[in-house]
PDB file of C-alpha atoms and ligand atoms in Angstrom:
ATOM      1  CA  UNK A   1      14.454 -14.975 -26.316  1.00 47.00           C
ATOM      2  CA  UNK A   2      13.646 -10.958 -26.361  1.00 45.00           C
ATOM      3  CA  UNK A   3      10.110 -10.485 -25.397  1.00 50.00           C
ATOM      4  CA  UNK A   4       8.275  -7.187 -25.011  1.00 54.00           C
ATOM      5  CA  UNK A   5       6.863  -8.916 -21.326  1.00 63.00           C
ATOM      6  CA  UNK A   6       9.901  -8.221 -18.703  1.00 68.00           C
ATOM      7  CA  UNK A   7       7.875  -9.555 -16.732  1.00 69.00           C
ATOM      8  CA  UNK A   8       9.024 -13.564 -16.065  1.00 67.00           C
ATOM      9  CA  UNK A   9       8.205 -16.455 -14.489  1.00 71.00           C
ATOM     10  CA  UNK A  10      11.236 -17.588 -13.463  1.00 82.00           C
ATOM     11  CA  UNK A  11      11.414 -20.592 -10.763  1.00 90.00           C
ATOM     12  CA  UNK A  12      12.053 -18.791  -8.632  1.00 93.00           C
ATOM     13  CA  UNK A  13       9.263 -16.616  -8.598  1.00 95.00           C
ATOM     14  CA  UNK A  14       7.174 -19.626  -9.019  1.00 94.00           C
ATOM     15  CA  UNK A  15       8.771 -21.516  -5.795  1.00 94.00           C
ATOM     16  CA  UNK A  16       8.265 -18.570  -3.535  1.00 96.00           C
ATOM     17  CA  UNK A  17       4.878 -16.637  -4.531  1.00 96.00           C
ATOM     18  CA  UNK A  18       3.419 -19.037  -7.131  1.00 94.00           C
ATOM     19  CA  UNK A  19      -0.034 -20.849  -6.792  1.00 92.00           C
ATOM     20  CA  UNK A  20       1.772 -23.065  -4.946  1.00 92.00           C
ATOM     21  CA  UNK A  21       2.726 -20.977  -2.031  1.00 96.00           C
ATOM     22  CA  UNK A  22       0.536 -18.389   0.696  1.00 96.00           C
ATOM     23  CA  UNK A  23       2.629 -15.696  -0.405  1.00 97.00           C
ATOM     24  CA  UNK A  24       1.396 -13.145  -2.566  1.00 98.00           C
ATOM     25  CA  UNK A  25       5.213 -10.750  -2.666  1.00 98.00           C
ATOM     26  CA  UNK A  26       8.566 -11.678  -1.990  1.00 98.00           C
ATOM     27  CA  UNK A  27      11.037  -9.246  -2.535  1.00 98.00           C
ATOM     28  CA  UNK A  28      15.189 -10.600  -1.895  1.00 98.00           C
ATOM     29  CA  UNK A  29      18.200  -8.225  -1.635  1.00 98.00           C
ATOM     30  CA  UNK A  30      16.059  -5.302  -2.546  1.00 98.00           C
ATOM     31  CA  UNK A  31      18.633  -2.800  -2.545  1.00 98.00           C
ATOM     32  CA  UNK A  32      17.530   1.168  -3.512  1.00 98.00           C
ATOM     33  CA  UNK A  33      20.359   3.703  -3.478  1.00 98.00           C
ATOM     34  CA  UNK A  34      20.536   7.624  -3.467  1.00 98.00           C
ATOM     35  CA  UNK A  35      24.766   8.264  -4.530  1.00 96.00           C
ATOM     36  CA  UNK A  36      25.963   7.593  -1.109  1.00 95.00           C
ATOM     37  CA  UNK A  37      22.878   7.024   0.360  1.00 97.00           C
ATOM     38  CA  UNK A  38      21.517   3.614   0.687  1.00 98.00           C
ATOM     39  CA  UNK A  39      17.877   3.892   1.340  1.00 98.00           C
ATOM     40  CA  UNK A  40      16.743   0.228   1.514  1.00 98.00           C
ATOM     41  CA  UNK A  41      19.085  -2.669   2.208  1.00 98.00           C
ATOM     42  CA  UNK A  42      19.370  -5.207   0.563  1.00 98.00           C
ATOM     43  CA  UNK A  43      15.752  -6.277   2.008  1.00 98.00           C
ATOM     44  CA  UNK A  44      14.152  -9.729   1.733  1.00 98.00           C
ATOM     45  CA  UNK A  45      11.030  -9.691   2.476  1.00 98.00           C
ATOM     46  CA  UNK A  46       7.729 -11.560   2.086  1.00 98.00           C
ATOM     47  CA  UNK A  47       3.850 -10.889   2.778  1.00 98.00           C
ATOM     48  CA  UNK A  48       1.174 -13.762   2.128  1.00 97.00           C
ATOM     49  CA  UNK A  49      -1.585 -13.605   0.526  1.00 96.00           C
ATOM     50  CA  UNK A  50      -4.693 -11.668   2.259  1.00 95.00           C
ATOM     51  CA  UNK A  51      -2.432 -11.143   5.345  1.00 96.00           C
ATOM     52  CA  UNK A  52      -2.739  -7.234   6.745  1.00 97.00           C
ATOM     53  CA  UNK A  53       0.483  -6.086   6.969  1.00 97.00           C
ATOM     54  CA  UNK A  54       1.753  -2.753   8.897  1.00 97.00           C
ATOM     55  CA  UNK A  55       5.571  -0.571   8.161  1.00 97.00           C
ATOM     56  CA  UNK A  56       6.960   1.301  11.183  1.00 96.00           C
ATOM     57  CA  UNK A  57      10.108   2.497  11.665  1.00 95.00           C
ATOM     58  CA  UNK A  58      11.796   5.925  12.872  1.00 94.00           C
ATOM     59  CA  UNK A  59      11.601   9.405   9.873  1.00 94.00           C
ATOM     60  CA  UNK A  60      14.530   8.297   6.854  1.00 95.00           C
ATOM     61  CA  UNK A  61      14.399   4.901   7.770  1.00 96.00           C
ATOM     62  CA  UNK A  62      13.443   3.964   4.018  1.00 97.00           C
ATOM     63  CA  UNK A  63       9.654   3.093   4.502  1.00 97.00           C
ATOM     64  CA  UNK A  64       8.114   4.734   1.357  1.00 95.00           C
ATOM     65  CA  UNK A  65      11.309   4.747  -0.282  1.00 97.00           C
ATOM     66  CA  UNK A  66      10.163   0.489  -0.141  1.00 98.00           C
ATOM     67  CA  UNK A  67       7.170   1.061  -1.155  1.00 96.00           C
ATOM     68  CA  UNK A  68       8.302   2.670  -4.276  1.00 95.00           C
ATOM     69  CA  UNK A  69      10.092   0.054  -5.012  1.00 97.00           C
ATOM     70  CA  UNK A  70       7.492  -2.515  -5.464  1.00 97.00           C
ATOM     71  CA  UNK A  71       4.803  -0.146  -6.976  1.00 95.00           C
ATOM     72  CA  UNK A  72       7.274   0.821  -9.926  1.00 95.00           C
ATOM     73  CA  UNK A  73       7.806   4.446  -8.914  1.00 94.00           C
ATOM     74  CA  UNK A  74      10.885   3.783  -7.648  1.00 97.00           C
ATOM     75  CA  UNK A  75      13.633   1.391 -10.276  1.00 97.00           C
ATOM     76  CA  UNK A  76      16.095  -0.600  -7.529  1.00 98.00           C
ATOM     77  CA  UNK A  77      19.332  -0.064  -7.795  1.00 98.00           C
ATOM     78  CA  UNK A  78      19.682  -4.604  -7.332  1.00 98.00           C
ATOM     79  CA  UNK A  79      17.804  -6.761  -5.743  1.00 98.00           C
ATOM     80  CA  UNK A  80      14.215  -8.458  -7.370  1.00 98.00           C
ATOM     81  CA  UNK A  81      10.906  -8.632  -6.380  1.00 98.00           C
ATOM     82  CA  UNK A  82       8.680 -11.404  -6.540  1.00 97.00           C
ATOM     83  CA  UNK A  83       4.510 -10.626  -7.400  1.00 97.00           C
ATOM     84  CA  UNK A  84       1.923 -13.868  -7.670  1.00 96.00           C
ATOM     85  CA  UNK A  85       4.630 -16.357  -9.517  1.00 95.00           C
ATOM     86  CA  UNK A  86       6.499 -13.633 -11.769  1.00 95.00           C
ATOM     87  CA  UNK A  87       9.196 -11.697 -11.481  1.00 96.00           C
ATOM     88  CA  UNK A  88       8.292  -8.277 -11.744  1.00 97.00           C
ATOM     89  CA  UNK A  89      11.249  -6.097 -10.693  1.00 97.00           C
ATOM     90  CA  UNK A  90      11.178  -4.308 -14.117  1.00 95.00           C
ATOM     91  CA  UNK A  91       7.772  -4.050 -15.367  1.00 96.00           C
ATOM     92  CA  UNK A  92       6.675  -0.503 -15.456  1.00 94.00           C
ATOM     93  CA  UNK A  93       4.445   1.193 -12.944  1.00 91.00           C
ATOM     94  CA  UNK A  94       0.930   0.738 -14.445  1.00 88.00           C
ATOM     95  CA  UNK A  95       0.885  -2.615 -16.074  1.00 92.00           C
ATOM     96  CA  UNK A  96       1.970  -3.496 -11.933  1.00 94.00           C
ATOM     97  CA  UNK A  97      -1.297  -2.034 -11.409  1.00 90.00           C
ATOM     98  CA  UNK A  98      -2.892  -4.034 -13.938  1.00 88.00           C
ATOM     99  CA  UNK A  99      -1.401  -6.924 -12.557  1.00 93.00           C
ATOM    100  CA  UNK A 100      -3.170  -6.891  -8.945  1.00 94.00           C
ATOM    101  CA  UNK A 101      -1.128  -3.975  -7.675  1.00 95.00           C
ATOM    102  CA  UNK A 102      -2.112  -0.508  -5.947  1.00 89.00           C
ATOM    103  CA  UNK A 103      -0.719   2.307  -4.225  1.00 79.00           C
ATOM    104  CA  UNK A 104      -2.407   4.774  -2.315  1.00 72.00           C
ATOM    105  CA  UNK A 105       0.509   8.185  -2.103  1.00 63.00           C
ATOM    106  CA  UNK A 106       1.071   9.706   1.073  1.00 57.00           C
ATOM    107  CA  UNK A 107      -0.353  12.430  -0.662  1.00 62.00           C
ATOM    108  CA  UNK A 108      -4.109  12.958  -1.669  1.00 63.00           C
ATOM    109  CA  UNK A 109      -4.214  12.366  -5.672  1.00 78.00           C
ATOM    110  CA  UNK A 110      -8.414  13.199  -6.224  1.00 91.00           C
ATOM    111  CA  UNK A 111      -9.123  15.921  -8.937  1.00 93.00           C
ATOM    112  CA  UNK A 112      -9.503  18.109  -6.444  1.00 95.00           C
ATOM    113  CA  UNK A 113     -12.060  20.257  -9.045  1.00 96.00           C
ATOM    114  CA  UNK A 114     -13.789  17.319  -9.654  1.00 97.00           C
ATOM    115  CA  UNK A 115     -17.037  15.498  -7.929  1.00 97.00           C
ATOM    116  CA  UNK A 116     -17.388  12.288  -6.249  1.00 97.00           C
ATOM    117  CA  UNK A 117     -18.581  10.123  -9.036  1.00 97.00           C
ATOM    118  CA  UNK A 118     -16.246  11.821 -11.474  1.00 96.00           C
ATOM    119  CA  UNK A 119     -13.954  10.895  -9.691  1.00 95.00           C
ATOM    120  CA  UNK A 120     -14.846   7.560  -9.382  1.00 95.00           C
ATOM    121  CA  UNK A 121     -15.595   7.420 -12.865  1.00 94.00           C
ATOM    122  CA  UNK A 122     -11.313   7.805 -13.948  1.00 91.00           C
ATOM    123  CA  UNK A 123     -10.178   3.807 -12.768  1.00 89.00           C
ATOM    124  CA  UNK A 124     -13.859   2.708 -13.219  1.00 93.00           C
ATOM    125  CA  UNK A 125     -12.728   3.546 -17.030  1.00 92.00           C
ATOM    126  CA  UNK A 126     -10.673   1.095 -17.207  1.00 87.00           C
ATOM    127  CA  UNK A 127     -12.447  -1.762 -15.638  1.00 89.00           C
ATOM    128  CA  UNK A 128     -16.232  -1.346 -16.322  1.00 93.00           C
ATOM    129  CA  UNK A 129     -18.091  -0.519 -19.897  1.00 94.00           C
ATOM    130  CA  UNK A 130     -20.402   2.329 -18.818  1.00 93.00           C
ATOM    131  CA  UNK A 131     -24.357   1.472 -18.589  1.00 96.00           C
ATOM    132  CA  UNK A 132     -22.374  -0.049 -15.373  1.00 95.00           C
ATOM    133  CA  UNK A 133     -20.712   3.047 -14.775  1.00 95.00           C
ATOM    134  CA  UNK A 134     -23.694   4.079 -12.267  1.00 95.00           C
ATOM    135  CA  UNK A 135     -24.668   0.931 -10.412  1.00 96.00           C
ATOM    136  CA  UNK A 136     -20.769   0.216  -9.762  1.00 96.00           C
ATOM    137  CA  UNK A 137     -20.571   3.777  -8.535  1.00 97.00           C
ATOM    138  CA  UNK A 138     -22.769   3.517  -5.942  1.00 97.00           C
ATOM    139  CA  UNK A 139     -21.205   0.229  -4.854  1.00 95.00           C
ATOM    140  CA  UNK A 140     -17.945   2.066  -3.983  1.00 95.00           C
ATOM    141  CA  UNK A 141     -19.486   3.854  -2.268  1.00 97.00           C
ATOM    142  CA  UNK A 142     -21.741   2.581  -0.204  1.00 96.00           C
ATOM    143  CA  UNK A 143     -18.618   0.510   0.616  1.00 94.00           C
ATOM    144  CA  UNK A 144     -16.562   3.260   2.061  1.00 94.00           C
ATOM    145  CA  UNK A 145     -19.936   5.306   3.288  1.00 95.00           C
ATOM    146  CA  UNK A 146     -20.156   8.027   0.463  1.00 97.00           C
ATOM    147  CA  UNK A 147     -23.135   7.618  -0.832  1.00 95.00           C
ATOM    148  CA  UNK A 148     -24.595  11.097   0.604  1.00 97.00           C
ATOM    149  CA  UNK A 149     -21.620  12.282  -1.116  1.00 98.00           C
ATOM    150  CA  UNK A 150     -22.069  11.217  -5.016  1.00 98.00           C
ATOM    151  CA  UNK A 151     -22.646  15.070  -5.762  1.00 98.00           C
ATOM    152  CA  UNK A 152     -19.831  16.555  -3.577  1.00 98.00           C
ATOM    153  CA  UNK A 153     -17.015  18.947  -5.245  1.00 98.00           C
ATOM    154  CA  UNK A 154     -13.943  16.370  -4.099  1.00 97.00           C
ATOM    155  CA  UNK A 155     -11.971  19.678  -2.415  1.00 96.00           C
ATOM    156  CA  UNK A 156     -15.245  20.111  -0.006  1.00 97.00           C
ATOM    157  CA  UNK A 157     -14.889  16.907   1.129  1.00 96.00           C
ATOM    158  CA  UNK A 158     -13.293  16.558   4.252  1.00 95.00           C
ATOM    159  CA  UNK A 159      -9.633  14.763   4.598  1.00 92.00           C
ATOM    160  CA  UNK A 160     -10.540  11.615   5.805  1.00 94.00           C
ATOM    161  CA  UNK A 161     -13.785  11.217   3.705  1.00 95.00           C
ATOM    162  CA  UNK A 162     -11.167  12.324   0.580  1.00 94.00           C
ATOM    163  CA  UNK A 163      -9.026   9.256   2.149  1.00 93.00           C
ATOM    164  CA  UNK A 164     -11.465   7.042   1.877  1.00 95.00           C
ATOM    165  CA  UNK A 165     -12.676   7.886  -1.234  1.00 95.00           C
ATOM    166  CA  UNK A 166      -8.863   7.833  -2.637  1.00 93.00           C
ATOM    167  CA  UNK A 167      -9.087   4.087  -0.827  1.00 94.00           C
ATOM    168  CA  UNK A 168     -12.257   3.026  -2.910  1.00 93.00           C
ATOM    169  CA  UNK A 169     -10.720   4.344  -6.170  1.00 92.00           C
ATOM    170  CA  UNK A 170      -8.212   1.740  -5.829  1.00 90.00           C
ATOM    171  CA  UNK A 171     -10.762  -0.495  -4.683  1.00 91.00           C
ATOM    172  CA  UNK A 172     -12.779  -0.656  -8.260  1.00 90.00           C
ATOM    173  CA  UNK A 173      -9.643  -2.050 -10.251  1.00 88.00           C
ATOM    174  CA  UNK A 174     -10.427  -4.748  -7.439  1.00 91.00           C
ATOM    175  CA  UNK A 175      -6.914  -5.201  -6.491  1.00 94.00           C
ATOM    176  CA  UNK A 176      -4.728  -8.197  -4.910  1.00 96.00           C
ATOM    177  CA  UNK A 177      -2.357  -6.017  -2.925  1.00 97.00           C
ATOM    178  CA  UNK A 178      -2.413  -2.633  -1.787  1.00 96.00           C
ATOM    179  CA  UNK A 179      -0.588  -0.061  -0.890  1.00 95.00           C
ATOM    180  CA  UNK A 180      -0.900   2.513   1.629  1.00 94.00           C
ATOM    181  CA  UNK A 181       1.698   5.372   2.789  1.00 92.00           C
ATOM    182  CA  UNK A 182       0.027   7.513   6.439  1.00 91.00           C
ATOM    183  CA  UNK A 183      -3.317   7.004   5.089  1.00 91.00           C
ATOM    184  CA  UNK A 184      -4.410   8.371   8.277  1.00 92.00           C
ATOM    185  CA  UNK A 185      -2.095  10.673   9.135  1.00 90.00           C
ATOM    186  CA  UNK A 186      -3.613  14.535  10.270  1.00 91.00           C
ATOM    187  CA  UNK A 187      -6.680  12.311  10.719  1.00 93.00           C
ATOM    188  CA  UNK A 188      -8.623  12.965  14.146  1.00 94.00           C
ATOM    189  CA  UNK A 189      -9.346   9.616  16.015  1.00 94.00           C
ATOM    190  CA  UNK A 190     -12.646   9.211  14.640  1.00 95.00           C
ATOM    191  CA  UNK A 191     -11.982   9.649  11.054  1.00 95.00           C
ATOM    192  CA  UNK A 192      -9.105   7.088  11.766  1.00 95.00           C
ATOM    193  CA  UNK A 193     -11.554   4.914  13.204  1.00 96.00           C
ATOM    194  CA  UNK A 194     -13.145   4.402  10.106  1.00 96.00           C
ATOM    195  CA  UNK A 195      -9.988   4.272   8.192  1.00 96.00           C
ATOM    196  CA  UNK A 196      -9.108   1.308   9.973  1.00 96.00           C
ATOM    197  CA  UNK A 197     -13.009  -0.199   9.821  1.00 96.00           C
ATOM    198  CA  UNK A 198     -12.504   0.254   6.165  1.00 96.00           C
ATOM    199  CA  UNK A 199      -9.177  -1.341   5.359  1.00 97.00           C
ATOM    200  CA  UNK A 200      -9.669  -4.166   7.763  1.00 97.00           C
ATOM    201  CA  UNK A 201     -13.401  -5.005   5.591  1.00 96.00           C
ATOM    202  CA  UNK A 202     -11.576  -5.020   3.007  1.00 96.00           C
ATOM    203  CA  UNK A 203      -9.138  -7.063   3.955  1.00 97.00           C
ATOM    204  CA  UNK A 204     -11.386  -9.809   5.609  1.00 96.00           C
ATOM    205  CA  UNK A 205     -14.346  -9.206   3.489  1.00 95.00           C
ATOM    206  CA  UNK A 206     -12.498  -9.163   0.079  1.00 94.00           C
ATOM    207  CA  UNK A 207      -9.462 -11.114   0.832  1.00 95.00           C
ATOM    208  CA  UNK A 208      -6.817  -8.730   0.047  1.00 97.00           C
ATOM    209  CA  UNK A 209      -3.593  -8.102   1.227  1.00 97.00           C
ATOM    210  CA  UNK A 210      -2.477  -5.005   2.494  1.00 97.00           C
ATOM    211  CA  UNK A 211       1.286  -2.887   3.216  1.00 97.00           C
ATOM    212  CA  UNK A 212       0.413  -0.354   5.356  1.00 97.00           C
ATOM    213  CA  UNK A 213       3.203   2.622   6.348  1.00 96.00           C
ATOM    214  CA  UNK A 214       1.614   4.131   9.667  1.00 92.00           C
ATOM    215  CA  UNK A 215       3.367   6.239  12.648  1.00 84.00           C
ATOM    216  CA  UNK A 216       0.693   5.685  14.581  1.00 86.00           C
ATOM    217  CA  UNK A 217       1.074   3.011  16.486  1.00 87.00           C
ATOM    218  CA  UNK A 218      -2.362   2.692  17.905  1.00 89.00           C
ATOM    219  CA  UNK A 219      -3.933   2.723  14.438  1.00 93.00           C
ATOM    220  CA  UNK A 220      -1.672  -0.068  13.809  1.00 95.00           C
ATOM    221  CA  UNK A 221      -2.678  -2.412  16.727  1.00 93.00           C
ATOM    222  CA  UNK A 222      -5.944  -1.324  15.733  1.00 94.00           C
ATOM    223  CA  UNK A 223      -5.411  -2.909  11.869  1.00 95.00           C
ATOM    224  CA  UNK A 224      -2.206  -5.400  12.267  1.00 91.00           C
ATOM    225  CA  UNK A 225      -1.765  -8.911  11.870  1.00 84.00           C
ATOM    226  CA  UNK A 226       2.093  -8.856  11.268  1.00 94.00           C
ATOM    227  CA  UNK A 227       3.940  -5.701  11.959  1.00 97.00           C
ATOM    228  CA  UNK A 228       7.899  -4.394  10.195  1.00 97.00           C
ATOM    229  CA  UNK A 229       9.831  -2.963  11.234  1.00 96.00           C
ATOM    230  CA  UNK A 230      12.585  -0.874   9.206  1.00 97.00           C
ATOM    231  CA  UNK A 231      15.407   1.076  10.275  1.00 97.00           C
ATOM    232  CA  UNK A 232      18.443   3.181   8.161  1.00 96.00           C
ATOM    233  CA  UNK A 233      17.129   0.534   5.130  1.00 98.00           C
ATOM    234  CA  UNK A 234      16.452  -2.611   6.393  1.00 98.00           C
ATOM    235  CA  UNK A 235      14.689  -4.594   8.378  1.00 98.00           C
ATOM    236  CA  UNK A 236      15.347  -3.980  11.984  1.00 97.00           C
ATOM    237  CA  UNK A 237      12.500  -6.741  13.611  1.00 96.00           C
ATOM    238  CA  UNK A 238       9.307  -8.844  12.572  1.00 96.00           C
ATOM    239  CA  UNK A 239       6.484  -9.625  14.411  1.00 96.00           C
ATOM    240  CA  UNK A 240       3.160  -9.075  16.104  1.00 95.00           C
ATOM    241  CA  UNK A 241       2.079  -5.526  17.956  1.00 93.00           C
ATOM    242  CA  UNK A 242       3.176  -7.121  20.838  1.00 92.00           C
ATOM    243  CA  UNK A 243       5.957  -8.264  20.083  1.00 93.00           C
ATOM    244  CA  UNK A 244       7.336  -5.419  18.581  1.00 93.00           C
ATOM    245  CA  UNK A 245       5.794  -2.502  21.264  1.00 90.00           C
ATOM    246  CA  UNK A 246       7.517  -4.992  24.160  1.00 92.00           C
ATOM    247  CA  UNK A 247      10.646  -4.847  22.870  1.00 94.00           C
ATOM    248  CA  UNK A 248      13.607  -2.851  24.191  1.00 93.00           C
ATOM    249  CA  UNK A 249      15.536  -2.146  21.014  1.00 94.00           C
ATOM    250  CA  UNK A 250      12.483  -0.637  18.711  1.00 93.00           C
ATOM    251  CA  UNK A 251      11.629   1.649  21.312  1.00 90.00           C
ATOM    252  CA  UNK A 252      16.107   2.735  21.656  1.00 92.00           C
ATOM    253  CA  UNK A 253      15.739   2.792  17.406  1.00 90.00           C
ATOM    254  CA  UNK A 254      12.710   5.469  17.701  1.00 84.00           C
ATOM    255  CA  UNK A 255      14.101   7.159  21.031  1.00 72.00           C
ATOM    256  CA  UNK A 256      17.565   7.755  18.924  1.00 69.00           C
ATOM    257  CA  UNK A 257      15.449   9.873  15.986  1.00 59.00           C
ATOM    258  CA  UNK A 258      15.039  12.334  19.389  1.00 50.00           C
ATOM    259  CA  UNK A 259      18.475  13.113  19.855  1.00 45.00           C
TER     260      UNK A 259
HETATM  261  P1  LIG B 301      10.469   7.269   5.541  1.00 60.61           P
HETATM  262  O1  LIG B 301       9.802   6.909   4.332  1.00 60.61           O
HETATM  263  O2  LIG B 301      10.749   6.163   6.090  1.00 60.61           O
HETATM  264  O3  LIG B 301      10.858   8.218   6.750  1.00 60.61           O
HETATM  265  P2  LIG B 301      12.379   7.418   3.124  1.00 60.61           P
HETATM  266  O4  LIG B 301      11.842   6.398   2.229  1.00 60.61           O
HETATM  267  O5  LIG B 301      11.050   8.524   2.523  1.00 60.61           O
HETATM  268  O6  LIG B 301      11.508   7.352   4.040  1.00 60.61           O
HETATM  269  O7  LIG B 301      13.822   8.208   3.028  1.00 60.61           O
HETATM  270  C1  LIG B 301      14.776   6.973   3.378  1.00 60.61           C
HETATM  271  C2  LIG B 301      15.644   7.717   3.254  1.00 60.61           C
HETATM  272  O8  LIG B 301      16.536   8.125   1.667  1.00 60.61           O
HETATM  273  C3  LIG B 301      16.268   9.282   3.298  1.00 60.61           C
HETATM  274  O9  LIG B 301      17.174   9.057   4.519  1.00 60.61           O
HETATM  275  C4  LIG B 301      15.956   9.993   2.288  1.00 60.61           C
HETATM  276  O10 LIG B 301      16.418  11.360   3.381  1.00 60.61           O
HETATM  277  C5  LIG B 301      16.362   9.479   1.174  1.00 60.61           C
HETATM  278  N1  LIG B 301      15.659   9.899   0.132  1.00 60.61           N
HETATM  279  C6  LIG B 301      14.702   9.279  -0.175  1.00 60.61           C
HETATM  280  N2  LIG B 301      13.910   9.808  -1.240  1.00 60.61           N
HETATM  281  C7  LIG B 301      15.555  10.442  -1.798  1.00 60.61           C
HETATM  282  C8  LIG B 301      15.275  10.872  -3.290  1.00 60.61           C
HETATM  283  N3  LIG B 301      14.483  11.117  -4.239  1.00 60.61           N
HETATM  284  N4  LIG B 301      16.789  11.445  -3.430  1.00 60.61           N
HETATM  285  C9  LIG B 301      17.500  10.874  -2.846  1.00 60.61           C
HETATM  286  N5  LIG B 301      17.458  11.238  -1.036  1.00 60.61           N
HETATM  287  C10 LIG B 301      16.060  10.426  -0.967  1.00 60.61           C
HETATM  288 MG1  LIG B 302       8.055   8.928   4.370  1.00 60.61          MG
END
């Protein structure tokens, strides 16, 4: 029967990510080709509810492509994405957001000419009534340690403050799964530590699951439960940061990048 909602509670989606499982996300044979180039190569990948996973791998490994498939920014060539008991492979991106998948892109997406308060209002309008705006805004800003900046224009914030604001704005929608593409790229050690603390706190206090793409291995070590290494579009290995760090094959693929 035809339905306007392309989400289907298939047996497989329920079996793999339904309420009787620990998993929130599972991909099966997920594939993305750009012409003759296979950027995502039949990936089976799972995340548990409340887990903080980091995705690492050399440049061009397919990390951003993979994240964009999960958010629906890109359409897969083949394969399936199961989330919270439903098959979301064909679901539009904004509907995935409504279901609790939130993304923070590699490029900042704040309205630079708006104040912090005005930026926070954008996601708030989707979930709160106007009488709640002020209190919810303050709550969110307290969470990302930006209370003092409520009337500051976004373009005047430091890079680290902008990143924290974007993460706070993503939290307004109360996601179950947050996806971040290189959240500390270009940040100082102190700014990165602030982001690490914020992500860990959201993960531990709110039970939000994360997939975080990051190059900075010290940052990864400071936040990750488990690490997945992507290489040439496929999963190269998975394990704890200690396992991955000690793996000579992982060192080899990173070194290969420089040759
Ligand atoms: P990473 O984020 O790990 O650096 P990407 O996912 O950005 O890697 O890219 C994986 C591969 O897919 C690269 O070879 C890249 O050039 C290619 N690619 C990514 N996006 C596109 C696109 N829109 N069109 C064509 N090729 C792309
Ligand atoms: Mg990338």
